[in-house]
Amino acid sequence: MQFIPIAIRGPLFMILSTGSYVVNDTMMKLATVGLPPYEVL
């Protein structure tokens, strides 16, 4: 990670973490489409 400037590293990690949250949320919604709402938790 030394080749990425520190001014770019923070925003890059924020974008990657937001993207992984969106993918995870989408997969959870697709996987639990047939379950009752509180059974997922």
CSV table of C-alpha atoms in Angstrom, one decimal:
chain,number,residue,atom,x,y,z
A,1,MET,CA,0.0,0.0,0.0
A,2,GLN,CA,3.0,2.3,0.0
A,3,PHE,CA,2.6,3.1,-3.7
A,4,ILE,CA,-0.9,4.7,-3.0
A,5,PRO,CA,-0.6,8.3,-1.7
A,6,ILE,CA,-2.1,8.8,1.8
A,7,ALA,CA,-4.5,11.4,0.5
A,8,ILE,CA,-6.0,8.8,-1.8
A,9,ARG,CA,-5.9,5.8,0.5
A,10,GLY,CA,-8.6,7.0,3.0
A,11,PRO,CA,-11.3,7.8,0.3
A,12,LEU,CA,-10.4,4.6,-1.6
A,13,PHE,CA,-11.1,2.5,1.6
A,14,MET,CA,-14.3,4.4,2.2
A,15,ILE,CA,-15.5,3.6,-1.4
A,16,LEU,CA,-14.5,0.0,-1.1
A,17,SER,CA,-16.2,-0.4,2.3
A,18,THR,CA,-19.4,1.2,1.0
A,19,GLY,CA,-19.4,-1.0,-2.1
A,20,SER,CA,-18.9,-4.1,0.0
A,21,TYR,CA,-21.8,-3.1,2.2
A,22,VAL,CA,-24.1,-2.6,-0.8
A,23,VAL,CA,-23.1,-6.0,-2.2
A,24,ASN,CA,-23.6,-7.7,1.1
A,25,ASP,CA,-27.0,-6.1,1.6
A,26,THR,CA,-28.2,-7.0,-1.8
A,27,MET,CA,-27.1,-10.7,-1.3
A,28,MET,CA,-28.9,-10.8,2.0
A,29,LYS,CA,-32.1,-9.4,0.5
A,30,LEU,CA,-31.9,-11.9,-2.4
A,31,ALA,CA,-31.2,-14.9,0.0
A,32,THR,CA,-34.0,-14.1,2.4
A,33,VAL,CA,-36.7,-13.1,0.0
A,34,GLY,CA,-38.9,-16.0,1.1
A,35,LEU,CA,-38.4,-15.6,4.9
A,36,PRO,CA,-40.5,-13.6,7.3
A,37,PRO,CA,-39.0,-10.2,8.2
A,38,TYR,CA,-37.9,-11.0,11.8
A,39,GLU,CA,-36.6,-14.5,11.0
A,40,VAL,CA,-33.7,-13.1,9.1
A,41,LEU,CA,-32.3,-11.4,12.2
